[in-house]
Amino acid sequence: MHELGIMTGVLDAAKSAAQDAGADRLLSVTLRIGDMTEAIEDALVFAWEALIEDDPYVRDAKLDVIMVHPKSRCLECGAEYHHDRFNMFCPHCDSFATELIEGREMQIESIEVDMSE
Ligand SMILES: [Zn+2]
């Protein structure tokens, strides 16, 4: 499953960031992910819950997913517009000469950790 691979990488990165900061536990992770990655939000959350349950350091960590909708720029008329995964043409001039500028990201926006005194 695509989402399990994504979340394995996210969990590793978030956990090592928390450990590097000297935190006692990871409390939450906010992930920004583009629609164009074809990841499904429910499947991401499901994969996350499966991955964290056996590790006390991350077991209570909450996952927040921000889905980023695709956005393109038209190379003919310069318009920037949001669209879905399947219809990328320019709504202003119907050009298919377009460039995707948002929607393929996959990044950890922030993490929250529990620090001891
Ligand atoms: Zn256009």
Coordinates of C-alpha atoms and ligand atoms in Angstrom, one line a residue:
M1 CA 0.0 0.0 0.0
H2 CA 1.3 3.4 -1.1
E3 CA 0.2 5.2 2.1
L4 CA 2.0 2.8 4.4
G5 CA 5.3 3.6 2.6
I6 CA 4.6 7.3 2.9
M7 CA 3.7 7.1 6.6
T8 CA 6.7 4.9 7.4
G9 CA 9.0 7.7 6.1
V10 CA 7.0 10.4 7.9
L11 CA 7.0 8.6 11.2
D12 CA 10.8 8.0 11.0
A13 CA 11.5 11.6 10.2
A14 CA 9.1 13.0 12.9
K15 CA 10.5 10.6 15.6
S16 CA 14.1 11.4 14.9
A17 CA 13.3 15.1 14.9
A18 CA 11.6 14.7 18.3
Q19 CA 14.5 12.6 19.7
D20 CA 17.1 15.1 18.4
A21 CA 15.2 17.8 20.2
G22 CA 15.5 15.8 23.4
A23 CA 11.7 15.2 23.7
D24 CA 10.1 12.5 25.9
R25 CA 7.4 11.7 23.4
L26 CA 6.0 12.7 20.1
L27 CA 2.5 14.3 20.5
S28 CA 1.4 15.2 17.0
V29 CA 2.5 15.5 13.4
T30 CA 1.0 17.8 10.8
L31 CA 1.5 16.6 7.3
R32 CA 0.9 18.6 4.0
I33 CA 0.2 16.3 1.1
G34 CA -0.8 17.0 -2.4
D35 CA -3.8 15.4 -4.2
M36 CA -1.5 14.6 -7.1
T37 CA 0.4 12.1 -4.9
E38 CA -2.9 10.0 -5.1
A39 CA -2.6 9.4 -1.4
I40 CA -6.0 9.0 0.4
E41 CA -6.4 10.8 3.7
D42 CA -8.2 7.9 5.5
A43 CA -5.6 5.5 4.3
L44 CA -2.8 7.8 5.6
V45 CA -4.5 7.9 9.1
F46 CA -5.1 4.2 9.0
A47 CA -1.4 3.5 8.2
W48 CA -0.3 5.9 10.9
E49 CA -2.4 4.2 13.6
A50 CA -1.0 0.8 12.6
L51 CA 2.6 2.1 12.7
I52 CA 2.5 3.9 16.0
E53 CA 0.7 1.4 18.2
D54 CA 3.7 -0.7 19.3
D55 CA 6.0 2.1 20.1
P56 CA 5.4 4.0 23.4
Y57 CA 7.4 7.0 22.2
V58 CA 4.9 7.8 19.4
R59 CA 1.9 5.7 20.4
D60 CA -0.3 8.8 21.4
A61 CA 0.8 11.0 18.5
K62 CA -2.0 12.5 16.6
L63 CA -1.8 12.9 12.8
D64 CA -3.3 16.0 11.1
V65 CA -3.4 15.8 7.4
I66 CA -3.7 19.0 5.2
M67 CA -4.6 18.0 1.7
V68 CA -3.3 20.4 -0.9
H69 CA -5.4 20.7 -4.0
P70 CA -3.6 20.9 -7.4
K71 CA -2.8 24.3 -8.8
S72 CA -1.3 25.0 -12.2
R73 CA -0.1 28.0 -14.2
C74 CA -1.1 28.4 -17.8
L75 CA 2.0 28.8 -20.1
E76 CA -0.2 30.5 -22.7
C77 CA -2.1 33.2 -20.8
G78 CA -0.3 33.1 -17.4
A79 CA -3.5 32.3 -15.3
E80 CA -3.1 30.4 -12.1
Y81 CA -6.0 28.1 -11.1
H82 CA -7.0 25.2 -9.0
H83 CA -8.2 22.0 -10.6
D84 CA -8.7 18.4 -9.9
R85 CA -6.4 15.4 -10.6
F86 CA -7.9 14.8 -14.0
N87 CA -8.7 18.2 -15.6
M88 CA -5.6 20.2 -15.8
F89 CA -6.3 22.5 -18.8
C90 CA -6.6 26.2 -18.4
P91 CA -10.2 27.4 -17.6
H92 CA -9.5 30.8 -19.1
C93 CA -8.1 29.9 -22.6
D94 CA -8.5 26.1 -22.7
S95 CA -4.8 25.6 -23.2
F96 CA -3.2 22.3 -22.3
A97 CA 0.2 23.9 -22.1
T98 CA 0.2 24.2 -18.3
E99 CA 2.7 23.6 -15.5
L100 CA 1.8 22.1 -12.1
I101 CA 2.9 24.4 -9.3
E102 CA 1.1 22.9 -6.3
G103 CA -0.3 19.5 -5.4
R104 CA 2.6 17.1 -5.5
E105 CA 4.1 18.1 -2.1
M106 CA 4.6 15.7 0.7
Q107 CA 6.1 17.4 3.7
I108 CA 5.9 17.5 7.5
E109 CA 4.6 21.0 8.3
S110 CA 5.1 20.7 12.1
I111 CA 5.5 18.4 15.0
E112 CA 4.6 18.7 18.6
V113 CA 6.6 17.0 21.4
D114 CA 6.5 16.5 25.1
M115 CA 9.6 17.9 26.8
S116 CA 10.5 17.0 30.3
E117 CA 11.3 19.9 32.7
Ligands
ZN1 ZN -4.6 30.0 -20.2

